[in-house]
mmCIF file of C-alpha atoms in Angstrom:
data_model
loop_
_atom_site.group_PDB
_atom_site.id
_atom_site.type_symbol
_atom_site.label_atom_id
_atom_site.label_comp_id
_atom_site.label_asym_id
_atom_site.label_seq_id
_atom_site.Cartn_x
_atom_site.Cartn_y
_atom_site.Cartn_z
ATOM 1 C CA MET A 30 -15.192 28.549 -23.151
ATOM 2 C CA THR A 31 -14.316 28.604 -18.978
ATOM 3 C CA SER A 32 -13.191 25.540 -16.972
ATOM 4 C CA PHE A 33 -14.169 25.513 -13.399
ATOM 5 C CA LEU A 34 -12.250 23.904 -10.367
ATOM 6 C CA CYS A 35 -15.073 22.221 -8.635
ATOM 7 C CA ALA A 36 -14.087 20.523 -5.589
ATOM 8 C CA ILE A 37 -10.871 19.453 -3.705
ATOM 9 C CA GLY A 38 -9.947 16.678 -1.498
ATOM 10 C CA THR A 39 -7.318 15.678 0.507
ATOM 11 C CA ALA A 40 -5.925 12.976 2.397
ATOM 12 C CA THR A 41 -2.874 12.578 4.690
ATOM 13 C CA PRO A 42 -0.965 9.371 6.120
ATOM 14 C CA ASP A 43 -1.444 8.320 9.623
ATOM 15 C CA HIS A 44 1.714 9.374 11.211
ATOM 16 C CA ARG A 45 1.112 13.385 12.271
ATOM 17 C CA ILE A 46 4.653 14.187 13.509
ATOM 18 C CA ALA A 47 5.403 17.243 15.849
ATOM 19 C CA GLN A 48 8.245 19.576 14.430
ATOM 20 C CA PRO A 49 10.152 19.434 17.522
ATOM 21 C CA GLN A 50 10.263 15.496 17.449
ATOM 22 C CA ILE A 51 11.426 15.408 13.644
ATOM 23 C CA ALA A 52 14.143 18.026 14.780
ATOM 24 C CA THR A 53 15.242 15.355 17.378
ATOM 25 C CA PHE A 54 15.202 12.543 14.793
ATOM 26 C CA MET A 55 17.499 14.570 12.688
ATOM 27 C CA ALA A 56 19.892 15.680 15.175
ATOM 28 C CA GLU A 57 20.297 12.147 16.244
ATOM 29 C CA ALA A 58 20.439 10.688 12.549
ATOM 30 C CA LEU A 59 23.116 13.178 11.701
ATOM 31 C CA GLN A 60 24.757 12.614 14.737
ATOM 32 C CA LEU A 61 25.186 16.378 15.725
ATOM 33 C CA ASP A 62 27.058 17.680 18.754
ATOM 34 C CA ASP A 63 25.196 19.590 21.257
ATOM 35 C CA ALA A 64 25.973 23.151 19.538
ATOM 36 C CA ASN A 65 24.817 21.818 16.385
ATOM 37 C CA ALA A 66 22.087 20.187 17.588
ATOM 38 C CA ARG A 67 20.908 23.318 19.226
ATOM 39 C CA LYS A 68 21.207 25.368 15.893
ATOM 40 C CA LEU A 69 19.067 22.606 14.150
ATOM 41 C CA ARG A 70 16.385 22.771 16.624
ATOM 42 C CA ALA A 71 16.362 26.622 16.145
ATOM 43 C CA LEU A 72 16.007 26.571 12.595
ATOM 44 C CA TYR A 73 13.066 24.143 13.146
ATOM 45 C CA ARG A 74 11.006 26.635 15.339
ATOM 46 C CA VAL A 75 11.237 29.339 12.822
ATOM 47 C CA THR A 76 9.834 27.415 9.947
ATOM 48 C CA GLY A 77 6.501 27.915 11.046
ATOM 49 C CA ILE A 78 5.617 24.622 10.705
ATOM 50 C CA GLY A 79 4.006 22.623 13.817
ATOM 51 C CA HIS A 80 3.595 19.190 12.551
ATOM 52 C CA ARG A 81 4.262 17.072 9.226
ATOM 53 C CA TYR A 82 2.546 13.810 8.078
ATOM 54 C CA SER A 83 4.724 10.874 7.064
ATOM 55 C CA VAL A 84 4.225 7.549 5.862
ATOM 56 C CA LEU A 85 7.185 6.504 7.917
ATOM 57 C CA PRO A 86 6.569 6.274 12.105
ATOM 58 C CA ASP A 87 10.575 6.354 12.083
ATOM 59 C CA TYR A 88 10.421 10.378 12.645
ATOM 60 C CA SER A 89 8.523 10.091 16.011
ATOM 61 C CA ARG A 90 10.606 6.750 17.232
ATOM 62 C CA ALA A 91 13.917 6.563 18.989
ATOM 63 C CA ASN A 92 16.732 4.657 17.352
ATOM 64 C CA GLY A 93 15.973 0.812 17.862
ATOM 65 C CA ASP A 94 12.157 1.234 17.442
ATOM 66 C CA PHE A 95 12.615 2.001 13.636
ATOM 67 C CA THR A 96 10.700 0.178 11.126
ATOM 68 C CA PHE A 97 12.393 1.690 7.985
ATOM 69 C CA PHE A 98 15.886 2.978 8.582
ATOM 70 C CA PRO A 99 18.229 0.552 10.305
ATOM 71 C CA ASN A 100 18.442 0.525 14.205
ATOM 72 C CA THR A 101 22.153 1.496 13.921
ATOM 73 C CA PRO A 102 23.896 4.969 15.360
ATOM 74 C CA ASP A 103 24.564 5.989 12.076
ATOM 75 C CA LEU A 104 21.620 4.606 10.131
ATOM 76 C CA GLU A 105 23.645 2.411 7.927
ATOM 77 C CA PRO A 106 23.354 0.656 5.429
ATOM 78 C CA PHE A 107 21.140 3.473 4.517
ATOM 79 C CA PRO A 108 18.168 2.662 2.649
ATOM 80 C CA GLY A 109 18.749 2.977 -1.004
ATOM 81 C CA VAL A 110 16.548 3.906 -4.060
ATOM 82 C CA GLY A 111 14.806 0.664 -4.249
ATOM 83 C CA GLN A 112 13.642 0.704 -0.960
ATOM 84 C CA ARG A 113 12.268 4.151 -0.823
ATOM 85 C CA MET A 114 10.197 3.281 -3.869
ATOM 86 C CA ALA A 115 8.823 0.156 -2.158
ATOM 87 C CA VAL A 116 7.774 2.246 0.414
ATOM 88 C CA TYR A 117 6.007 4.668 -2.089
ATOM 89 C CA ARG A 118 4.426 2.030 -4.429
ATOM 90 C CA GLU A 119 2.811 0.500 -1.089
ATOM 91 C CA HIS A 120 1.348 4.143 0.298
ATOM 92 C CA ALA A 121 0.860 6.237 -2.796
ATOM 93 C CA LEU A 122 -2.320 4.053 -3.763
ATOM 94 C CA PRO A 123 -4.389 4.090 -0.598
ATOM 95 C CA LEU A 124 -3.515 7.786 0.186
ATOM 96 C CA SER A 125 -4.356 8.878 -3.556
ATOM 97 C CA VAL A 126 -7.772 6.619 -3.331
ATOM 98 C CA ALA A 127 -8.577 8.732 -0.048
ATOM 99 C CA ALA A 128 -8.050 11.968 -1.781
ATOM 100 C CA ALA A 129 -10.035 11.421 -4.698
ATOM 101 C CA ARG A 130 -12.994 10.054 -2.790
ATOM 102 C CA ASN A 131 -12.867 12.900 -0.370
ATOM 103 C CA CYS A 132 -12.833 15.078 -3.537
ATOM 104 C CA LEU A 133 -15.876 13.305 -5.319
ATOM 105 C CA ARG A 134 -17.978 13.219 -2.153
ATOM 106 C CA GLN A 135 -18.264 16.944 -2.667
ATOM 107 C CA VAL A 136 -19.903 16.795 -5.982
ATOM 108 C CA PRO A 137 -22.570 13.979 -5.897
ATOM 109 C CA GLU A 138 -23.946 14.538 -9.408
ATOM 110 C CA VAL A 139 -20.718 13.390 -10.825
ATOM 111 C CA THR A 140 -20.424 9.683 -11.246
ATOM 112 C CA LEU A 141 -17.239 7.689 -11.539
ATOM 113 C CA ALA A 142 -18.550 6.291 -15.163
ATOM 114 C CA SER A 143 -18.670 10.289 -16.017
ATOM 115 C CA ILE A 144 -15.053 11.323 -15.501
ATOM 116 C CA THR A 145 -13.112 11.317 -18.631
ATOM 117 C CA HIS A 146 -9.606 12.326 -17.937
ATOM 118 C CA LEU A 147 -7.387 11.338 -15.170
ATOM 119 C CA VAL A 148 -3.920 13.321 -14.409
ATOM 120 C CA THR A 149 -1.575 11.955 -11.653
ATOM 121 C CA VAL A 150 1.143 14.266 -10.471
ATOM 122 C CA SER A 151 4.440 13.281 -8.221
ATOM 123 C CA CYS A 152 7.885 13.997 -7.958
ATOM 124 C CA THR A 153 8.328 11.528 -5.159
ATOM 125 C CA GLY A 154 8.032 8.188 -6.991
ATOM 126 C CA MET A 155 7.395 6.449 -10.066
ATOM 127 C CA TYR A 156 6.685 2.980 -11.552
ATOM 128 C CA ALA A 157 4.856 1.432 -14.507
ATOM 129 C CA PRO A 158 2.300 -0.207 -14.602
ATOM 130 C CA GLY A 159 1.982 3.023 -12.366
ATOM 131 C CA LEU A 160 -0.304 4.657 -10.016
ATOM 132 C CA ASP A 161 -2.545 6.016 -12.851
ATOM 133 C CA ILE A 162 -3.549 2.441 -13.648
ATOM 134 C CA GLU A 163 -3.813 1.296 -10.236
ATOM 135 C CA LEU A 164 -6.225 4.431 -9.334
ATOM 136 C CA VAL A 165 -8.469 3.262 -12.491
ATOM 137 C CA GLN A 166 -8.909 -0.095 -11.002
ATOM 138 C CA ALA A 167 -9.248 1.136 -7.326
ATOM 139 C CA LEU A 168 -11.670 3.824 -7.749
ATOM 140 C CA GLY A 169 -13.619 1.864 -10.784
ATOM 141 C CA LEU A 170 -12.882 4.304 -13.106
ATOM 142 C CA SER A 171 -13.799 3.607 -16.972
ATOM 143 C CA SER A 172 -11.015 1.306 -18.331
ATOM 144 C CA ASN A 173 -10.567 4.024 -21.429
ATOM 145 C CA ILE A 174 -10.257 6.753 -19.495
ATOM 146 C CA ARG A 175 -7.564 9.186 -20.878
ATOM 147 C CA ARG A 176 -4.601 9.068 -18.556
ATOM 148 C CA THR A 177 -1.968 11.996 -18.340
ATOM 149 C CA CYS A 178 0.904 11.423 -15.879
ATOM 150 C CA VAL A 179 2.899 14.935 -14.687
ATOM 151 C CA ASN A 180 6.097 13.480 -13.039
ATOM 152 C CA PHE A 181 9.234 15.381 -11.594
ATOM 153 C CA MET A 182 8.333 18.570 -11.962
ATOM 154 C CA GLY A 183 8.233 19.494 -8.364
ATOM 155 C CA CYS A 184 6.069 21.898 -6.311
ATOM 156 C CA TYR A 185 4.484 23.539 -9.359
ATOM 157 C CA ALA A 186 3.195 20.917 -10.809
ATOM 158 C CA ALA A 187 -0.431 21.006 -9.694
ATOM 159 C CA PHE A 188 -0.364 24.184 -12.368
ATOM 160 C CA ASN A 189 0.587 22.026 -15.038
ATOM 161 C CA ALA A 190 -1.892 19.597 -14.234
ATOM 162 C CA LEU A 191 -4.781 22.530 -14.081
ATOM 163 C CA LYS A 192 -3.605 23.746 -17.434
ATOM 164 C CA LEU A 193 -3.876 20.131 -18.948
ATOM 165 C CA ALA A 194 -7.481 19.783 -17.522
ATOM 166 C CA GLU A 195 -8.494 23.410 -18.976
ATOM 167 C CA ALA A 196 -7.218 22.305 -22.304
ATOM 168 C CA PHE A 197 -9.232 18.751 -22.171
ATOM 169 C CA CYS A 198 -12.357 20.750 -21.131
ATOM 170 C CA GLN A 199 -11.836 23.364 -24.016
ATOM 171 C CA ALA A 200 -11.427 20.659 -26.293
ATOM 172 C CA ASP A 201 -14.425 18.929 -25.272
ATOM 173 C CA ALA A 202 -17.405 20.678 -23.365
ATOM 174 C CA ASN A 203 -18.227 16.954 -21.639
ATOM 175 C CA ALA A 204 -14.685 16.640 -20.160
ATOM 176 C CA ARG A 205 -14.386 16.016 -16.502
ATOM 177 C CA VAL A 206 -10.731 15.682 -15.402
ATOM 178 C CA LEU A 207 -9.812 14.085 -12.048
ATOM 179 C CA ILE A 208 -6.293 15.410 -10.987
ATOM 180 C CA ILE A 209 -4.701 13.546 -8.212
ATOM 181 C CA CYS A 210 -1.332 15.172 -6.747
ATOM 182 C CA THR A 211 0.518 12.593 -4.346
ATOM 183 C CA GLU A 212 4.015 13.055 -2.722
ATOM 184 C CA LEU A 213 5.529 11.244 -0.265
ATOM 185 C CA CYS A 214 8.469 13.660 0.589
ATOM 186 C CA THR A 215 9.687 12.391 3.745
ATOM 187 C CA ILE A 216 10.756 8.712 2.394
ATOM 188 C CA HIS A 217 13.620 10.918 0.762
ATOM 189 C CA PHE A 218 15.539 11.941 3.918
ATOM 190 C CA GLN A 219 19.471 12.362 3.115
ATOM 191 C CA LYS A 220 21.892 12.122 5.533
ATOM 192 C CA ASN A 221 23.754 15.390 4.848
ATOM 193 C CA ARG A 222 24.990 18.073 7.041
ATOM 194 C CA GLU A 223 25.075 20.846 4.120
ATOM 195 C CA ASP A 224 22.645 23.719 4.753
ATOM 196 C CA ASP A 225 20.360 23.097 1.566
ATOM 197 C CA HIS A 226 19.968 19.583 3.250
ATOM 198 C CA LEU A 227 18.899 20.790 6.742
ATOM 199 C CA ILE A 228 16.835 23.188 5.177
ATOM 200 C CA SER A 229 14.784 20.670 2.724
ATOM 201 C CA ASN A 230 14.503 18.143 6.109
ATOM 202 C CA ALA A 231 12.975 20.892 8.118
ATOM 203 C CA LEU A 232 10.175 21.557 5.414
ATOM 204 C CA PHE A 233 8.816 18.398 3.752
ATOM 205 C CA GLY A 234 6.092 16.331 4.471
ATOM 206 C CA ASP A 235 3.672 13.617 2.877
ATOM 207 C CA GLY A 236 0.037 14.561 1.480
ATOM 208 C CA SER A 237 -2.086 13.936 -1.179
ATOM 209 C CA ALA A 238 -4.809 16.154 -3.228
ATOM 210 C CA ALA A 239 -7.283 15.572 -5.676
ATOM 211 C CA ALA A 240 -9.161 18.023 -8.013
ATOM 212 C CA LEU A 241 -12.001 17.985 -10.241
ATOM 213 C CA VAL A 242 -12.064 19.954 -13.111
ATOM 214 C CA GLN A 243 -15.009 20.385 -16.012
ATOM 215 C CA ALA A 244 -16.462 22.985 -18.124
ATOM 216 C CA THR A 245 -19.482 23.833 -15.946
ATOM 217 C CA PRO A 246 -19.487 24.769 -12.240
ATOM 218 C CA ALA A 247 -20.486 22.651 -9.491
ATOM 219 C CA GLN A 248 -24.285 22.658 -8.792
ATOM 220 C CA ASN A 249 -23.846 23.299 -5.310
ATOM 221 C CA GLY A 250 -21.462 25.461 -3.534
ATOM 222 C CA PRO A 251 -18.293 27.379 -4.666
ATOM 223 C CA SER A 252 -16.279 26.603 -7.700
ATOM 224 C CA LEU A 253 -13.221 28.746 -9.074
ATOM 225 C CA ALA A 254 -13.247 29.592 -12.695
ATOM 226 C CA LEU A 255 -9.817 29.221 -14.299
ATOM 227 C CA ALA A 256 -9.165 32.539 -15.812
ATOM 228 C CA ALA A 257 -5.561 32.883 -16.711
ATOM 229 C CA PHE A 258 -2.084 31.076 -16.185
ATOM 230 C CA HIS A 259 1.271 32.721 -16.600
ATOM 231 C CA CYS A 260 4.758 30.858 -16.383
ATOM 232 C CA GLY A 261 8.225 32.739 -15.383
ATOM 233 C CA LEU A 262 11.730 31.405 -15.139
ATOM 234 C CA GLU A 263 14.463 32.757 -12.994
ATOM 235 C CA PRO A 264 17.472 31.023 -14.654
ATOM 236 C CA ASP A 265 19.877 32.307 -12.086
ATOM 237 C CA GLY A 266 17.961 30.067 -9.486
ATOM 238 C CA ARG A 267 18.691 26.890 -11.304
ATOM 239 C CA ALA A 268 20.875 25.592 -8.589
ATOM 240 C CA ASP A 269 19.000 26.731 -5.985
ATOM 241 C CA MET A 270 16.092 24.673 -6.117
ATOM 242 C CA ALA A 271 16.627 21.389 -7.743
ATOM 243 C CA TRP A 272 15.661 17.481 -7.774
ATOM 244 C CA HIS A 273 18.068 14.710 -8.375
ATOM 245 C CA ILE A 274 17.837 10.813 -8.264
ATOM 246 C CA ASN A 275 20.977 9.567 -6.427
ATOM 247 C CA ASP A 276 22.035 6.338 -4.796
ATOM 248 C CA PHE A 277 19.916 6.932 -1.628
ATOM 249 C CA GLY A 278 16.664 8.431 -3.041
ATOM 250 C CA PHE A 279 15.616 11.907 -4.537
ATOM 251 C CA GLU A 280 17.955 14.797 -3.572
ATOM 252 C CA MET A 281 16.140 17.963 -3.010
ATOM 253 C CA THR A 282 18.170 21.080 -3.017
ATOM 254 C CA LEU A 283 16.649 24.268 -1.465
ATOM 255 C CA SER A 284 18.912 26.858 -0.868
ATOM 256 C CA SER A 285 18.263 29.898 1.437
ATOM 257 C CA TYR A 286 18.626 32.201 -1.783
ATOM 258 C CA VAL A 287 15.357 31.132 -2.994
ATOM 259 C CA PRO A 288 13.212 33.732 -1.419
ATOM 260 C CA ARG A 289 15.682 36.114 -2.972
ATOM 261 C CA MET A 290 15.020 34.886 -6.433
ATOM 262 C CA ILE A 291 11.418 34.815 -5.895
ATOM 263 C CA GLN A 292 11.719 38.466 -4.888
ATOM 264 C CA LYS A 293 13.278 39.243 -7.987
ATOM 265 C CA GLY A 294 10.498 37.792 -10.332
ATOM 266 C CA ILE A 295 7.112 38.052 -8.480
ATOM 267 C CA ARG A 296 6.148 41.525 -9.498
ATOM 268 C CA LYS A 297 6.836 40.933 -13.088
ATOM 269 C CA LEU A 298 5.173 37.398 -12.905
ATOM 270 C CA THR A 299 2.149 39.125 -11.603
ATOM 271 C CA ASP A 300 2.150 41.988 -13.783
ATOM 272 C CA ASP A 301 2.453 39.854 -16.612
ATOM 273 C CA LEU A 302 -0.238 37.489 -15.680
ATOM 274 C CA LEU A 303 -2.682 40.348 -15.225
ATOM 275 C CA GLN A 304 -1.362 42.706 -18.480
ATOM 276 C CA ASN A 305 -4.436 41.506 -20.781
ATOM 277 C CA LEU A 306 -7.075 41.039 -18.189
ATOM 278 C CA PRO A 307 -9.588 43.524 -16.519
ATOM 279 C CA VAL A 308 -8.371 42.803 -13.198
ATOM 280 C CA LYS A 309 -5.465 45.007 -11.206
ATOM 281 C CA LEU A 310 -3.735 43.947 -8.080
ATOM 282 C CA ARG A 311 -5.343 45.936 -5.774
ATOM 283 C CA ASP A 312 -8.731 44.446 -7.224
ATOM 284 C CA ILE A 313 -7.574 41.045 -5.421
ATOM 285 C CA HIS A 314 -8.347 40.356 -1.972
ATOM 286 C CA SER A 315 -8.146 36.373 -1.865
ATOM 287 C CA PHE A 316 -4.733 34.478 -2.239
ATOM 288 C CA ALA A 317 -3.774 30.919 -2.813
ATOM 289 C CA ILE A 318 -0.066 30.644 -2.287
ATOM 290 C CA HIS A 319 1.983 27.898 -2.089
ATOM 291 C CA PRO A 320 3.527 28.066 1.118
ATOM 292 C CA GLY A 321 7.333 26.634 -0.034
ATOM 293 C CA GLY A 322 8.516 28.183 3.312
ATOM 294 C CA ARG A 323 7.709 31.014 5.733
ATOM 295 C CA LYS A 324 10.518 33.473 4.276
ATOM 296 C CA ILE A 325 8.704 32.733 0.702
ATOM 297 C CA LEU A 326 5.434 33.811 1.886
ATOM 298 C CA GLU A 327 7.030 37.058 3.813
ATOM 299 C CA THR A 328 8.591 38.046 0.445
ATOM 300 C CA ILE A 329 5.675 37.801 -1.337
ATOM 301 C CA GLU A 330 3.892 39.899 0.996
ATOM 302 C CA GLN A 331 6.542 42.453 1.007
ATOM 303 C CA GLU A 332 6.575 42.598 -2.820
ATOM 304 C CA LEU A 333 2.892 42.919 -3.394
ATOM 305 C CA GLY A 334 1.830 44.789 -0.474
ATOM 306 C CA MET A 335 0.100 41.941 1.005
ATOM 307 C CA SER A 336 -0.551 41.196 4.756
ATOM 308 C CA THR A 337 -0.312 38.304 6.743
ATOM 309 C CA ASP A 338 -4.015 37.856 7.034
ATOM 310 C CA ASP A 339 -4.003 38.072 3.387
ATOM 311 C CA ASN A 340 -1.744 34.754 3.360
ATOM 312 C CA ARG A 341 -3.523 33.233 5.947
ATOM 313 C CA PHE A 342 -4.649 30.117 4.203
ATOM 314 C CA ALA A 343 -0.670 29.840 3.232
ATOM 315 C CA TYR A 344 0.198 30.044 6.756
ATOM 316 C CA LYS A 345 -2.057 27.360 7.776
ATOM 317 C CA VAL A 346 -1.372 24.848 5.343
ATOM 318 C CA LEU A 347 2.525 25.290 6.381
ATOM 319 C CA ARG A 348 1.628 25.227 10.135
ATOM 320 C CA GLU A 349 -0.466 22.017 10.122
ATOM 321 C CA TYR A 350 1.233 19.991 6.964
ATOM 322 C CA GLY A 351 4.462 21.446 5.852
ATOM 323 C CA ASN A 352 5.281 21.413 2.182
ATOM 324 C CA MET A 353 3.915 18.569 0.509
ATOM 325 C CA SER A 354 5.409 19.510 -3.061
ATOM 326 C CA SER A 355 2.793 19.446 -5.620
ATOM 327 C CA ALA A 356 -0.125 18.926 -3.474
ATOM 328 C CA THR A 357 0.192 22.028 -1.240
ATOM 329 C CA VAL A 358 -1.303 24.675 -3.330
ATOM 330 C CA LEU A 359 -4.160 22.580 -3.722
ATOM 331 C CA PHE A 360 -4.430 22.195 0.306
ATOM 332 C CA VAL A 361 -4.277 25.898 0.100
ATOM 333 C CA LEU A 362 -6.946 26.214 -2.387
ATOM 334 C CA ARG A 363 -9.291 23.882 -0.620
ATOM 335 C CA GLU A 364 -8.704 25.997 2.620
ATOM 336 C CA LEU A 365 -9.902 29.102 0.590
ATOM 337 C CA MET A 366 -12.655 27.421 -0.991
ATOM 338 C CA ALA A 367 -14.331 26.390 2.315
ATOM 339 C CA SER A 368 -14.188 29.966 3.439
ATOM 340 C CA LEU A 369 -16.166 31.413 0.372
ATOM 341 C CA THR A 370 -19.911 32.610 0.547
ATOM 342 C CA PRO A 371 -22.414 33.638 -1.929
ATOM 343 C CA ALA A 372 -21.149 37.367 -1.362
ATOM 344 C CA ASP A 373 -17.702 36.387 -2.741
ATOM 345 C CA ALA A 374 -19.138 35.542 -6.448
ATOM 346 C CA GLY A 375 -17.203 37.273 -8.798
ATOM 347 C CA ALA A 376 -14.104 37.739 -6.592
ATOM 348 C CA PRO A 377 -10.545 37.097 -8.188
ATOM 349 C CA VAL A 378 -7.917 35.042 -6.575
ATOM 350 C CA LEU A 379 -4.433 34.699 -7.165
ATOM 351 C CA SER A 380 -2.487 31.672 -6.788
ATOM 352 C CA PHE A 381 1.458 31.132 -7.025
ATOM 353 C CA ALA A 382 3.676 28.116 -6.993
ATOM 354 C CA PHE A 383 7.333 27.635 -7.398
ATOM 355 C CA GLY A 384 9.770 24.879 -8.399
ATOM 356 C CA PRO A 385 13.004 23.722 -10.000
ATOM 357 C CA GLY A 386 13.998 25.858 -12.817
ATOM 358 C CA LEU A 387 13.556 28.643 -10.911
ATOM 359 C CA THR A 388 10.036 28.368 -12.052
ATOM 360 C CA LEU A 389 7.416 30.750 -10.946
ATOM 361 C CA GLU A 390 3.930 29.852 -12.013
ATOM 362 C CA ALA A 391 0.749 31.985 -11.538
ATOM 363 C CA MET A 392 -2.939 31.552 -11.896
ATOM 364 C CA LEU A 393 -5.909 34.032 -11.489
ATOM 365 C CA LEU A 394 -9.446 32.348 -10.678
ATOM 366 C CA GLN A 395 -12.467 34.087 -10.354
ATOM 367 C CA VAL A 396 -15.186 32.848 -7.633
ATOM 368 C CA HIS A 397 -18.226 31.193 -8.758
ATOM 369 C CA HIS A 398 -20.921 30.199 -6.336
ATOM 370 C CA ALA A 399 -24.229 28.213 -7.487
#
């Protein structure tokens, strides 16, 4: 039985901040001298990011007008985990609700009462009773809906949520699964001058994406059939992408070696995904790749013989939002779905996402158009 990704909705916080503004905040927060501040601004310029969204207005403000970080030259006392989780709890629910409603408006035939499963995804905040229960109440979902939380898996976690949704639909033809990925990455800024932290601080933003998966396609417009999944691991990259809880929030490690690790494994990942399918790489012209960074996208293009235009949806999301961890690939898939026409029916779509491990996830979808 085939399962279908029928709709994707997105939401972002109110604060849309230009990349140069964030660079200025970071240079001052890290108390960099002029030479290192110039290097930092150069790093921000080459990311391919124009703007990012944050639940915190501080990244666009001068010291003295901060609402979250202390208005002191060195930002001390630096916010701890408890303060950051309080911000997560305040903002995650309304952002998730907005994404879910945006998603469900696209499928008016789907009632709230008909949704059987809720899968919440996040690696930037946790509490209990959690976001899943709050969403049931805020959206008016059935109190006996089956809830699953996918936590702390990082940027590839949406793939695990889609795999769960497919399994639910395979087990029950009446299943309707609402997936909500909500990440508030910017609340975890780390005041650290190491290169890995400078790279992380230059990439991540906040956002939420919701997706509906069911055993039948949407009644109107495009749907994406979930055709196949494959997961690979590059253990040599374990130290290059990691996510740890420390005293001052969740500490992201993202080294400059990650593109090299992806380069090492992306062709094998693709071959393994397609080896038992009647689809070859040369047959695929639509791509939805998680934009973990500009260099990652360029590396994949080189290894798979793709053009920049093939990757246009990923570049657009990177430019307009940055990397929003698990929500990001759903933003890319939404851009792709919005471009589909009846002439695209039957076309294969190749999607990738990457995360700690180093984990490489691949998914093949097929366009269905009502």
